[in-house]
Short mmCIF file of N, CA, C and O in Angstrom, two decimals:
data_model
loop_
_atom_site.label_atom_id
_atom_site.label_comp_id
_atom_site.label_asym_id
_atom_site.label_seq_id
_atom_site.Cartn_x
_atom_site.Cartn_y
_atom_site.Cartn_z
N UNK I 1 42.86 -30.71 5.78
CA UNK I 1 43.78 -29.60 5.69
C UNK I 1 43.08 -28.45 4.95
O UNK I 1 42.82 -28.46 3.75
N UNK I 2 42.89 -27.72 5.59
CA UNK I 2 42.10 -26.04 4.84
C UNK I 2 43.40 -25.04 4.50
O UNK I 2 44.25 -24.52 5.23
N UNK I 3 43.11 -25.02 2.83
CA UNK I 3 44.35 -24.42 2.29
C UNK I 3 44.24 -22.37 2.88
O UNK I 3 43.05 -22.19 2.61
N UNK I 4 44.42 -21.88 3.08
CA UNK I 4 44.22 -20.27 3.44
C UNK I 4 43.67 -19.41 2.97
O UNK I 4 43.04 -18.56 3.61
N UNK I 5 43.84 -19.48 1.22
CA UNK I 5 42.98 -19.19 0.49
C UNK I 5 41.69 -18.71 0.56
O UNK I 5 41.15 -17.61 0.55
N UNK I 6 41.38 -19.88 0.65
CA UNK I 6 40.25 -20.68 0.59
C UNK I 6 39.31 -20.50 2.30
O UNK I 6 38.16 -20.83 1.99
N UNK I 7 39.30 -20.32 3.06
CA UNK I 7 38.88 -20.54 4.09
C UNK I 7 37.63 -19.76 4.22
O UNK I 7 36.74 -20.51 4.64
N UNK I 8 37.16 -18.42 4.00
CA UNK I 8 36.00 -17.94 3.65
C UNK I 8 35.04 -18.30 2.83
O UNK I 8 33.87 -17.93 2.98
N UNK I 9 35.60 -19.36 1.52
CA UNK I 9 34.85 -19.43 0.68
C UNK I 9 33.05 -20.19 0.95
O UNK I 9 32.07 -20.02 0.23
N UNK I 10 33.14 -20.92 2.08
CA UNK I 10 31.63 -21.10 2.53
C UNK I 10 31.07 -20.48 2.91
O UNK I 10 29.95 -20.97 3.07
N UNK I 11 31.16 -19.25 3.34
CA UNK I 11 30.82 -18.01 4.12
C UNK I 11 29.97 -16.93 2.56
O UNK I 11 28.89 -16.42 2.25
N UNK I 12 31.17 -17.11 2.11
CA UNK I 12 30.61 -15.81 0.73
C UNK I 12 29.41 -17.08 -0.52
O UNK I 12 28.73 -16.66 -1.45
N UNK I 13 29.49 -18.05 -0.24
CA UNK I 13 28.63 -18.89 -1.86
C UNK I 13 27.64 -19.10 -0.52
O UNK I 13 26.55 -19.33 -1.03
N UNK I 14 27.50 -19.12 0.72
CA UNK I 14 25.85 -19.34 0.99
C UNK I 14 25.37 -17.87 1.15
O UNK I 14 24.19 -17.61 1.38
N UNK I 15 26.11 -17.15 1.04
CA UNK I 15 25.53 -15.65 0.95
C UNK I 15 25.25 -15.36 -0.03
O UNK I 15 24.58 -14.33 0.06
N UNK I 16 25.39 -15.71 -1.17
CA UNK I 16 25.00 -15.35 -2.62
C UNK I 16 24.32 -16.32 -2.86
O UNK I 16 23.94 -16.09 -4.01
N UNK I 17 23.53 -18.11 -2.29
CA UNK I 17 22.96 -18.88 -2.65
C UNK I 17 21.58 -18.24 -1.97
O UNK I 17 20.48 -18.45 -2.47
N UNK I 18 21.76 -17.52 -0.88
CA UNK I 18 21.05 -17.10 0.43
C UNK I 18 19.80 -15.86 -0.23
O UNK I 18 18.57 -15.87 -0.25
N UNK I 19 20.98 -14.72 -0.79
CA UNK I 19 20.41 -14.08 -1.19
C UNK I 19 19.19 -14.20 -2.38
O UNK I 19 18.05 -13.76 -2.32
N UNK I 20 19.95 -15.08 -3.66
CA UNK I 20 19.10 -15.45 -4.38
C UNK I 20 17.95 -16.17 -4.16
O UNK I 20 17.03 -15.90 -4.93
N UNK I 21 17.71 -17.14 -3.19
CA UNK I 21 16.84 -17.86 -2.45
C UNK I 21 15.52 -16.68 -2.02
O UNK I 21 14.31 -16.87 -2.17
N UNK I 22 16.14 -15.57 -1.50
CA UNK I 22 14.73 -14.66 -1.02
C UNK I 22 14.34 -14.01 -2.01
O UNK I 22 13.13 -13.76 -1.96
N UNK I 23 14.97 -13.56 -3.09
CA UNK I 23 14.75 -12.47 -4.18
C UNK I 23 13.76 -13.87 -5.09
O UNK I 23 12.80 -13.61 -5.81
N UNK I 24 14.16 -14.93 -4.91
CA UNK I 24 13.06 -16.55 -5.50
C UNK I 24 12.03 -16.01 -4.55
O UNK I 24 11.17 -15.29 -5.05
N UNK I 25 11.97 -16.27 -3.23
CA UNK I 25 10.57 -15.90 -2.26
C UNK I 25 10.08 -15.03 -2.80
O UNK I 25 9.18 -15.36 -3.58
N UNK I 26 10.34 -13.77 -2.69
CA UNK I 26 9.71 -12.64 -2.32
C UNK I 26 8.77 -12.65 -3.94
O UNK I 26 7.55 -12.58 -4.10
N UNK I 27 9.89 -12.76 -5.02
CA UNK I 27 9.10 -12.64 -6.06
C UNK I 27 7.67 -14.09 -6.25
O UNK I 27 6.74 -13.75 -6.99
N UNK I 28 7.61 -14.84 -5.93
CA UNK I 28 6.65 -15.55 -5.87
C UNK I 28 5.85 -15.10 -5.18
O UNK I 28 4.72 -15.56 -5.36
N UNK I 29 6.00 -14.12 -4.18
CA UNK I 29 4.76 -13.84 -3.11
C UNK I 29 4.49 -12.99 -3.50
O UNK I 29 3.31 -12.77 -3.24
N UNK I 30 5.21 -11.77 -4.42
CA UNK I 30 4.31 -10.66 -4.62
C UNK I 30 3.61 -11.09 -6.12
O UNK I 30 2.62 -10.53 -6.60
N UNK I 31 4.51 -12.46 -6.86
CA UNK I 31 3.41 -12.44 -7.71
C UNK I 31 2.07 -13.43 -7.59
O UNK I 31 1.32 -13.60 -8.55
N UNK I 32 1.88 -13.99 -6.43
CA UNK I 32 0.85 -13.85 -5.83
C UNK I 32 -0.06 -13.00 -5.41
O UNK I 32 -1.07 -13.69 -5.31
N UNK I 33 -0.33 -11.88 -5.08
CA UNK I 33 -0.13 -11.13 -4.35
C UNK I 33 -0.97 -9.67 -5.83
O UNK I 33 -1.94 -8.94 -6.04
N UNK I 34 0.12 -10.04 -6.31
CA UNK I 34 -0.48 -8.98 -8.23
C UNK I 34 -1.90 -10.55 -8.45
O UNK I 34 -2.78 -10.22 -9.24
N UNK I 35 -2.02 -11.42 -8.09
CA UNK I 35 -2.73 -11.95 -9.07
C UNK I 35 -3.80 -12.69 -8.32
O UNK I 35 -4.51 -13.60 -8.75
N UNK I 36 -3.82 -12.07 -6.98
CA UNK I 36 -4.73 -11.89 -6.20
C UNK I 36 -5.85 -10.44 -6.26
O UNK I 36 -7.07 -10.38 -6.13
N UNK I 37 -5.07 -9.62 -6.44
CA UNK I 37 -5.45 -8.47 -6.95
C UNK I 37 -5.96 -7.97 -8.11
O UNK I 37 -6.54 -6.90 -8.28
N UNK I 38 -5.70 -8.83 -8.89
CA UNK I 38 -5.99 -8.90 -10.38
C UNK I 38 -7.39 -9.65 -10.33
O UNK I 38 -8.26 -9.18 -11.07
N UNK I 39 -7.67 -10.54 -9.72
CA UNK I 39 -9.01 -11.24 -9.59
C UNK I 39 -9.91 -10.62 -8.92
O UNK I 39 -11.10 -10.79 -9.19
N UNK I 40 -9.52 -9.80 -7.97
CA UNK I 40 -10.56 -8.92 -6.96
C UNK I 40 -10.97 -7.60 -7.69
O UNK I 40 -11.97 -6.91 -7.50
N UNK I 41 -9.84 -7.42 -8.64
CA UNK I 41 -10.11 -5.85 -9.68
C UNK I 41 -11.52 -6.66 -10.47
O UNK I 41 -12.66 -6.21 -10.62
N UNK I 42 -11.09 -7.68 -10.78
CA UNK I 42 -11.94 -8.18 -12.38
C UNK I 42 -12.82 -8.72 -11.60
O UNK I 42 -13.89 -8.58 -12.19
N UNK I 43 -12.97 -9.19 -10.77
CA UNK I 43 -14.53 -9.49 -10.22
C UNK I 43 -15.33 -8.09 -9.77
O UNK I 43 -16.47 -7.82 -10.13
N UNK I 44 -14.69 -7.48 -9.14
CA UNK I 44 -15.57 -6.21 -9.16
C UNK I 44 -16.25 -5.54 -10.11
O UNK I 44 -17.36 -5.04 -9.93
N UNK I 45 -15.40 -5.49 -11.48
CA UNK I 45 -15.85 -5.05 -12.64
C UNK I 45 -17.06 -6.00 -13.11
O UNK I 45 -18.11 -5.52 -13.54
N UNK I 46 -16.83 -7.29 -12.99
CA UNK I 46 -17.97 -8.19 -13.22
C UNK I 46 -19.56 -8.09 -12.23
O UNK I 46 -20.74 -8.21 -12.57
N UNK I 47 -19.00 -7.87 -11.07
CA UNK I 47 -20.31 -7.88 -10.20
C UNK I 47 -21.33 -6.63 -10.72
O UNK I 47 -22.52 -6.54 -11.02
N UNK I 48 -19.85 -5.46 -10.62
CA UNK I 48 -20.67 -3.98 -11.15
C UNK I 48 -21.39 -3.96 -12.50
O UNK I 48 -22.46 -3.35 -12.51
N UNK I 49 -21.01 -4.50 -13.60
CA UNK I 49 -21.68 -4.53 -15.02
C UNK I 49 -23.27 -5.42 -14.31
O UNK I 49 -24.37 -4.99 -14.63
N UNK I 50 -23.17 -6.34 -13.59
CA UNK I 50 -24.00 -7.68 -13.22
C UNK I 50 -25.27 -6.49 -12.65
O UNK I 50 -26.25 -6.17 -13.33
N UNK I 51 -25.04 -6.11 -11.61
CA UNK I 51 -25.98 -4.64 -10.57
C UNK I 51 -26.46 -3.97 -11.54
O UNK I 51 -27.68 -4.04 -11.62
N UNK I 52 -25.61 -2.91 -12.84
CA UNK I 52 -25.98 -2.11 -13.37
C UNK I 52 -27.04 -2.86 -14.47
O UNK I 52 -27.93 -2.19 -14.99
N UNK I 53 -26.88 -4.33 -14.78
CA UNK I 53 -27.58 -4.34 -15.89
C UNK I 53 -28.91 -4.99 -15.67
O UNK I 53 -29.61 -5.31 -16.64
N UNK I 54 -29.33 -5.24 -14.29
CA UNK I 54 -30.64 -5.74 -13.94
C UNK I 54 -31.31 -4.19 -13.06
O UNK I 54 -32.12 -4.33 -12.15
N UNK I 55 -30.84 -2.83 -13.49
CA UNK I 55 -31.23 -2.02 -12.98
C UNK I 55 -30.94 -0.90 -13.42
O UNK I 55 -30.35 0.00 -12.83
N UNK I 56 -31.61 -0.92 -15.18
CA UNK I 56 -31.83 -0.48 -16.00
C UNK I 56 -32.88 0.59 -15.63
O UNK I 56 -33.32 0.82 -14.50
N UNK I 57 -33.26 1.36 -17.06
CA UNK I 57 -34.43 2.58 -16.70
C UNK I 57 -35.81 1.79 -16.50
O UNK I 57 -36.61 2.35 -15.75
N UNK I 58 -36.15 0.65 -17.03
CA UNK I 58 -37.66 -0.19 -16.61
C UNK I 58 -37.48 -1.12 -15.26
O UNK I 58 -38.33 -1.87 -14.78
N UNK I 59 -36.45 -0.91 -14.88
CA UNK I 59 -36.37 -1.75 -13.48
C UNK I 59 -37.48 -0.93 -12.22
O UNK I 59 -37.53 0.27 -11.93
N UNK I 60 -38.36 -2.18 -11.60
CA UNK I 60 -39.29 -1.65 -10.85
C UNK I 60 -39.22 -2.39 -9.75
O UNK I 60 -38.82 -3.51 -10.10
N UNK I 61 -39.44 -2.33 -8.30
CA UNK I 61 -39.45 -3.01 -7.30
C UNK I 61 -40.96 -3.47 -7.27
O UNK I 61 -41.91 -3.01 -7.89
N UNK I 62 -40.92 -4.31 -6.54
CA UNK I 62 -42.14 -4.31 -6.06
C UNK I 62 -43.35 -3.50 -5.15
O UNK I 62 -43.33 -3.58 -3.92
N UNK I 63 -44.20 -2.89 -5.73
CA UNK I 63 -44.96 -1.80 -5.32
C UNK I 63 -44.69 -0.50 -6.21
O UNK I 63 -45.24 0.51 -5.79
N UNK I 64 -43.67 -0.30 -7.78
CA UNK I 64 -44.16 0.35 -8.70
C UNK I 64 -43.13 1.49 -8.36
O UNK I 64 -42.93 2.27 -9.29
N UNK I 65 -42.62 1.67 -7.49
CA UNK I 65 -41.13 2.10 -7.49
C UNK I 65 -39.74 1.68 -8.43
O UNK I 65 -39.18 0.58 -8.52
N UNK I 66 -39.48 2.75 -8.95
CA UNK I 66 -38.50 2.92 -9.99
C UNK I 66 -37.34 2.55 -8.87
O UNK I 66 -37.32 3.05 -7.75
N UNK I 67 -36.08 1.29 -9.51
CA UNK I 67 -34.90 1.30 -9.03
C UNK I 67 -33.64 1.41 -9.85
O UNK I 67 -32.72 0.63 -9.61
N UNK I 68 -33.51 2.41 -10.89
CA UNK I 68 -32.52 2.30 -11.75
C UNK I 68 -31.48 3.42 -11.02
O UNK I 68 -31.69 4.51 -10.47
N UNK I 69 -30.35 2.69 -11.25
CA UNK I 69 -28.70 2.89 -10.82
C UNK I 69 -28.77 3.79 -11.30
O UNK I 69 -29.38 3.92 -12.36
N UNK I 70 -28.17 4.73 -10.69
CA UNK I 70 -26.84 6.05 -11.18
C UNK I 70 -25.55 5.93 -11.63
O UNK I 70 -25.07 4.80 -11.71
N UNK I 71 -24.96 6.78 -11.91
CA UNK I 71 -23.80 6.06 -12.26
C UNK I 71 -22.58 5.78 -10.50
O UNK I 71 -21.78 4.89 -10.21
N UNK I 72 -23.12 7.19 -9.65
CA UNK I 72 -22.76 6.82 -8.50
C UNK I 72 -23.16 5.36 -7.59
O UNK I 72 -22.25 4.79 -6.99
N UNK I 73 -24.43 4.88 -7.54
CA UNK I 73 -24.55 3.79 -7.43
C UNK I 73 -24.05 2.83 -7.57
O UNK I 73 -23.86 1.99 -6.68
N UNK I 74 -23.74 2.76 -8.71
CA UNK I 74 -22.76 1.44 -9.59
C UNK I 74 -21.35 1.66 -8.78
O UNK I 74 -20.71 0.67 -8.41
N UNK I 75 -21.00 2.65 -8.59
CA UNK I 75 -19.22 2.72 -8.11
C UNK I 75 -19.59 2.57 -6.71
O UNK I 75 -18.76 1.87 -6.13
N UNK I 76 -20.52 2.97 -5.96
CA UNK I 76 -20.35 2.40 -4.48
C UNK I 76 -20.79 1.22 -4.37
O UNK I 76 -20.59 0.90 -3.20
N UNK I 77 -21.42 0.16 -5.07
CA UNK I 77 -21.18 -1.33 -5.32
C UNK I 77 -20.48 -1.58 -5.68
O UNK I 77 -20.19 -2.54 -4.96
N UNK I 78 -19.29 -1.49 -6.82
CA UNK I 78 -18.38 -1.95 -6.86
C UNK I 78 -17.18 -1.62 -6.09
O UNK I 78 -16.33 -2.50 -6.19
N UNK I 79 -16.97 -1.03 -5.65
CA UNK I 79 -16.52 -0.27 -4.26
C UNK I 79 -16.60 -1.32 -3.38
O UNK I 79 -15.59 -1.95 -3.05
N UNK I 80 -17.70 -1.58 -2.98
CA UNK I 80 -18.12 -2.44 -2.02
C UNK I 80 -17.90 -3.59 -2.28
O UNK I 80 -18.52 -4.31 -1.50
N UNK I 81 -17.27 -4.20 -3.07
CA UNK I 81 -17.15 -5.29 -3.50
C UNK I 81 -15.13 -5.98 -3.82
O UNK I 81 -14.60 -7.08 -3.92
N UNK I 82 -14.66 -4.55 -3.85
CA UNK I 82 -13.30 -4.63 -4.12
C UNK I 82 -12.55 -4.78 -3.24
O UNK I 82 -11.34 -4.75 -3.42
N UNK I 83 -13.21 -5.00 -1.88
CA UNK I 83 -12.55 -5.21 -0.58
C UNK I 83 -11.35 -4.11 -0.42
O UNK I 83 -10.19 -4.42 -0.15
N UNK I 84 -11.79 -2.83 -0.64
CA UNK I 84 -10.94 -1.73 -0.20
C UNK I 84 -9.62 -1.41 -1.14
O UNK I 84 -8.65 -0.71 -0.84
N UNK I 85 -9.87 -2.12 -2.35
CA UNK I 85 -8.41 -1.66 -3.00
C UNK I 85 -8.31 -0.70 -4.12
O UNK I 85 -7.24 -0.51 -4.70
N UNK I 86 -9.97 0.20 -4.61
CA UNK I 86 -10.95 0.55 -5.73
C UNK I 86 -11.48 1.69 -5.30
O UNK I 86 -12.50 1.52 -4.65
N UNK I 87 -10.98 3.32 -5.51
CA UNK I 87 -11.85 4.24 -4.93
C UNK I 87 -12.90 4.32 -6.01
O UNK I 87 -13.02 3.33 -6.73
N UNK I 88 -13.72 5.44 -6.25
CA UNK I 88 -14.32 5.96 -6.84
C UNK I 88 -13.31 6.18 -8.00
O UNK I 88 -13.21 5.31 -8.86
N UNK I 89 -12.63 7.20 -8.04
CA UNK I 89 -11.39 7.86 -9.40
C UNK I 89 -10.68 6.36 -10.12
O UNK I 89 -9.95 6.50 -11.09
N UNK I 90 -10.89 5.32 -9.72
CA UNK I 90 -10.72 4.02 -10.11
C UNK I 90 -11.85 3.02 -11.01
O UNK I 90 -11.64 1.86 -11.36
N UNK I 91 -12.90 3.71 -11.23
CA UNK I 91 -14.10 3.05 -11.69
C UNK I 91 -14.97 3.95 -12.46
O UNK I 91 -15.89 4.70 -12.14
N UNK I 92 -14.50 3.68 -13.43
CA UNK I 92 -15.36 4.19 -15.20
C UNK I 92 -16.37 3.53 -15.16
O UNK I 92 -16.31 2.31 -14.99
N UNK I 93 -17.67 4.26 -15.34
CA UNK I 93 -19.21 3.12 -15.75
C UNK I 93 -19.91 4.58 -17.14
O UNK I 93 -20.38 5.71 -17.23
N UNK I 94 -19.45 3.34 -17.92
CA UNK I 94 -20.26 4.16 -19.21
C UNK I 94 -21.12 3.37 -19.49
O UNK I 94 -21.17 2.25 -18.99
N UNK I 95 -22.17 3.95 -20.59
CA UNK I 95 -22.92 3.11 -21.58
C UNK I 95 -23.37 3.58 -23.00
O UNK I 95 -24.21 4.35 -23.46
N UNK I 96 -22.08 2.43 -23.63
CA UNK I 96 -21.76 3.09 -24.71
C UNK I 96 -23.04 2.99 -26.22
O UNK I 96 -22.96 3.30 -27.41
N UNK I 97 -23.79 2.59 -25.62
CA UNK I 97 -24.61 2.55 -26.50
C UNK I 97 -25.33 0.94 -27.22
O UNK I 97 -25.10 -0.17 -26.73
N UNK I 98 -26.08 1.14 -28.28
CA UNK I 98 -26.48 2.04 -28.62
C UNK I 98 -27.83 2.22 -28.23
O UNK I 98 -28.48 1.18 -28.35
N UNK I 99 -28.56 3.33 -27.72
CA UNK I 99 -27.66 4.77 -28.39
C UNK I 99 -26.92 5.14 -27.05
O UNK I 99 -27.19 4.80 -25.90
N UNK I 100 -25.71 6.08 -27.64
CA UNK I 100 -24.78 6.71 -26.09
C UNK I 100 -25.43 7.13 -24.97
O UNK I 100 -26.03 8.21 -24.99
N UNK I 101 -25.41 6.40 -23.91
CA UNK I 101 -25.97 7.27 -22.76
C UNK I 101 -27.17 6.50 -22.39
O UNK I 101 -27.74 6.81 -21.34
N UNK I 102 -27.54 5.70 -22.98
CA UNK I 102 -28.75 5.03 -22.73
C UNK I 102 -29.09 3.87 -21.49
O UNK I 102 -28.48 2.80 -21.38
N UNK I 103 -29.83 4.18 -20.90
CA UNK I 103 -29.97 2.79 -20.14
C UNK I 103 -31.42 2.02 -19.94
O UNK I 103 -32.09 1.66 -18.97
N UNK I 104 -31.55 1.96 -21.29
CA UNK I 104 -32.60 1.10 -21.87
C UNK I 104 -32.11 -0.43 -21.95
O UNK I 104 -30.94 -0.79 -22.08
N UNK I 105 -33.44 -1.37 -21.84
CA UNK I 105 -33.24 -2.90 -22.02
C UNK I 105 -32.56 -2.95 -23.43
O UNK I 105 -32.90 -2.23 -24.36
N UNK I 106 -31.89 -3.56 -23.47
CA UNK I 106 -31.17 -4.11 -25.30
C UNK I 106 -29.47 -3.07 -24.99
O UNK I 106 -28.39 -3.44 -25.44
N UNK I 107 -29.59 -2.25 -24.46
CA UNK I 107 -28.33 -0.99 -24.22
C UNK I 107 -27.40 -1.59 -23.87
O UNK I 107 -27.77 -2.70 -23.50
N UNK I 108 -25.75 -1.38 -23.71
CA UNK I 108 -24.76 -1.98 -23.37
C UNK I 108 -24.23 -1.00 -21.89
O UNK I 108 -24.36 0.22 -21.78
N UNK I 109 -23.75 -1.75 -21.08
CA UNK I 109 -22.91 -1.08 -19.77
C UNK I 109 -21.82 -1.39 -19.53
O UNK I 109 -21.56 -2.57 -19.29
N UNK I 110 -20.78 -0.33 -19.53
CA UNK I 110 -18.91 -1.16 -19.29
C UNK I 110 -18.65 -0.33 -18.18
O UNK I 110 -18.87 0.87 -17.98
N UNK I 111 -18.01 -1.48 -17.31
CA UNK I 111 -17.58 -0.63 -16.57
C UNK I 111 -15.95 -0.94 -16.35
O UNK I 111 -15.75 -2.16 -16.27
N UNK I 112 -14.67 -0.08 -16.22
CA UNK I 112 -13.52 -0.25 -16.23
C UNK I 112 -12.96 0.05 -15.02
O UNK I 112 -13.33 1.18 -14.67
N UNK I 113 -12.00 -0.65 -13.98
CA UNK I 113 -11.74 -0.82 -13.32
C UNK I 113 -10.19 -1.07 -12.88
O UNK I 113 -9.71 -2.20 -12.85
N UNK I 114 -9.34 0.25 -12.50
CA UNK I 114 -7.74 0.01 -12.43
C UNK I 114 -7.22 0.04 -11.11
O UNK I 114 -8.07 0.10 -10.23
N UNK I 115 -6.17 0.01 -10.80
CA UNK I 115 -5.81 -0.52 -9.81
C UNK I 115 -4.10 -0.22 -9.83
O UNK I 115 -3.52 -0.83 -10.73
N UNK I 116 -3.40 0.48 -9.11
CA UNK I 116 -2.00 1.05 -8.95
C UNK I 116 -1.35 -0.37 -8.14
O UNK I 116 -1.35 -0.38 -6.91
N UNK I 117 -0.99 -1.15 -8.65
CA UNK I 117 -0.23 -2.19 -7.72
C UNK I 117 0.93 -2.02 -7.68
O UNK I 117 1.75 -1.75 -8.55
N UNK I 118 1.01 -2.29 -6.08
CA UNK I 118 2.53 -1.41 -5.40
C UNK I 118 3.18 -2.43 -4.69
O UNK I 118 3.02 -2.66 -3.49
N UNK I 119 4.05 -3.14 -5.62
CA UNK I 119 4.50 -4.60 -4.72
C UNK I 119 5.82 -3.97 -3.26
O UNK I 119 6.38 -2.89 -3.04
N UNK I 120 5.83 -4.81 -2.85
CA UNK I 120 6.73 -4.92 -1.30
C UNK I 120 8.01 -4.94 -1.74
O UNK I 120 8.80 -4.10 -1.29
N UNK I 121 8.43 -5.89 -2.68
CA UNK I 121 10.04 -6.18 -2.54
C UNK I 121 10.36 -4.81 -3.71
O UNK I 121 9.56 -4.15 -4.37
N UNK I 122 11.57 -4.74 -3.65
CA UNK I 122 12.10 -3.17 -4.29
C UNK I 122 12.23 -3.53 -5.48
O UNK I 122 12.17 -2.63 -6.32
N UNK I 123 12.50 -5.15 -6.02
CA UNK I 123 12.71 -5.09 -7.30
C UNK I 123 11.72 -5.31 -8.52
O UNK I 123 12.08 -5.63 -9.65
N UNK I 124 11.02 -5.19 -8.28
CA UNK I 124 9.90 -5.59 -8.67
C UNK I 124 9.12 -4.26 -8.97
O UNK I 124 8.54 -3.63 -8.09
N UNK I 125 9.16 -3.84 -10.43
CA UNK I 125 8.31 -2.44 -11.05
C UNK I 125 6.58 -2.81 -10.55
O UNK I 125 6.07 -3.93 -10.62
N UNK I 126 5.85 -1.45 -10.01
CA UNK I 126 4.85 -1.41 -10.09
C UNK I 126 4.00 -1.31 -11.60
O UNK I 126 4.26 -0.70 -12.64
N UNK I 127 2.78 -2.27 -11.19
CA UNK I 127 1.87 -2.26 -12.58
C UNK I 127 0.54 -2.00 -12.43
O UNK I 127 -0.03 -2.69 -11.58
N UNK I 128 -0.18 -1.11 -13.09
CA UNK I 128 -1.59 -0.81 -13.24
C UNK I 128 -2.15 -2.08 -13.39
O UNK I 128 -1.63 -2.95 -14.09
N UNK I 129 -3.16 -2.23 -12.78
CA UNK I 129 -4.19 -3.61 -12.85
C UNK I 129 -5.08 -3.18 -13.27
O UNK I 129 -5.76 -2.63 -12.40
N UNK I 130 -5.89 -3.07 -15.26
CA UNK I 130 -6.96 -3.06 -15.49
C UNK I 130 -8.19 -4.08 -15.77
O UNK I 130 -7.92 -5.27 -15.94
N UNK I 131 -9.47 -3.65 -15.84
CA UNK I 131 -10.22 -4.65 -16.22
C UNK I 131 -11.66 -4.00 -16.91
O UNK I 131 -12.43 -3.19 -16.39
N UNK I 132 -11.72 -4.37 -17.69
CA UNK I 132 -13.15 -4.18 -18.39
C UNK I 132 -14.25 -4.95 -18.85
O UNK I 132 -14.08 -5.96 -19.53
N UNK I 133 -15.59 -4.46 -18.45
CA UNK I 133 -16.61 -5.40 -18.20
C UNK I 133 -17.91 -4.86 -18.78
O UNK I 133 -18.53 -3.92 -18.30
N UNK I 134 -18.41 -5.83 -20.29
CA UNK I 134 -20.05 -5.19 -20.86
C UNK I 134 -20.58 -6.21 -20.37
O UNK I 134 -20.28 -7.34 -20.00
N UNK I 135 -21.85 -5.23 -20.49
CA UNK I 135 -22.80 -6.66 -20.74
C UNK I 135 -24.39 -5.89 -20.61
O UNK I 135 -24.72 -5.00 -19.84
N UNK I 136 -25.34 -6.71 -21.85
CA UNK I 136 -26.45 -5.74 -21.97
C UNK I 136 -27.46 -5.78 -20.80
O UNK I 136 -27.54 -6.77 -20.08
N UNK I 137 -28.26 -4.61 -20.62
CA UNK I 137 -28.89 -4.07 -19.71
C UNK I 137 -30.51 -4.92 -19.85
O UNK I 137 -31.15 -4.87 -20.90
N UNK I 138 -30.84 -5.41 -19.05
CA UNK I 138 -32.10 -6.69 -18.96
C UNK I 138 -33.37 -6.00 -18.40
O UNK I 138 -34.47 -6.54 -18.55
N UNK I 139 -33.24 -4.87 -17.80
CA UNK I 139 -34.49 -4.55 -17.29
C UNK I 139 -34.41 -2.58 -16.92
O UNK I 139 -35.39 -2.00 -16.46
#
């Protein structure tokens, strides 16, 4: 016997079990998704410090040719490495010393690396993805 009341009420609690169920999805996939992105920011920053610091001002190829990085250099490797999510205006390469500016063996190289992450589902605030990366210069 279905009292009258009552007769919608399965209709409206799987619609509100329903809803909550995707707003559970969606947020698991985009925070997948941020932390997929977060690893591809910070490996880039890692590869780029890695390039810049074996190609220092004494770095020589073979046959006595000078190969030391620019600072443009460094951002179109790491560029190249971010699988398209990293322009240029996204990638700081300093070297902070000591001394400032230097890219001598013993010298330090950071390079910083952000990232505007713009998730899919609406509820979910966008967050800057940074990363920063030294490490001294070897040759």
């Amino acid at each position: 016997m279905i009292i009258r009341d009552q007769a919608g009420q399965n209709t409206v609690e799987f619609t509100l079990i329903f809803l909550l169920f995707m707003v559970l999805i969606f947020g698991i996939v985009e925070g997948g998704r941020l932390v997929r992105d977060y690893g591809i920011v910070s490996q880039a920053a890692r590869e780029g410090v890695r390039y810049a610091s074996v190609r220092g001002s004494t770095c020589k190829v073979p046959g006595g040719s000078a190969c030391m990085a620019s600072e443009s250099d460094i951002k179109n490797y790491v560029m190249g490495k971010a699988m398209g999510l990293l322009t240029a205006a996204n990638i700081t390469v300093s070297w902070p010393g000591p001394p400032t500016g230097s890219k001598t063996p013993g010298s330090i190289v950071s390079i910083t690396t952000t990232y505007p992450f713009q998730p899919l589902a609406w509820f979910m605030p966008s967050v800057n993805l940074r990363s920063t990366s030294q490490i001294v210069i070897v040759h």
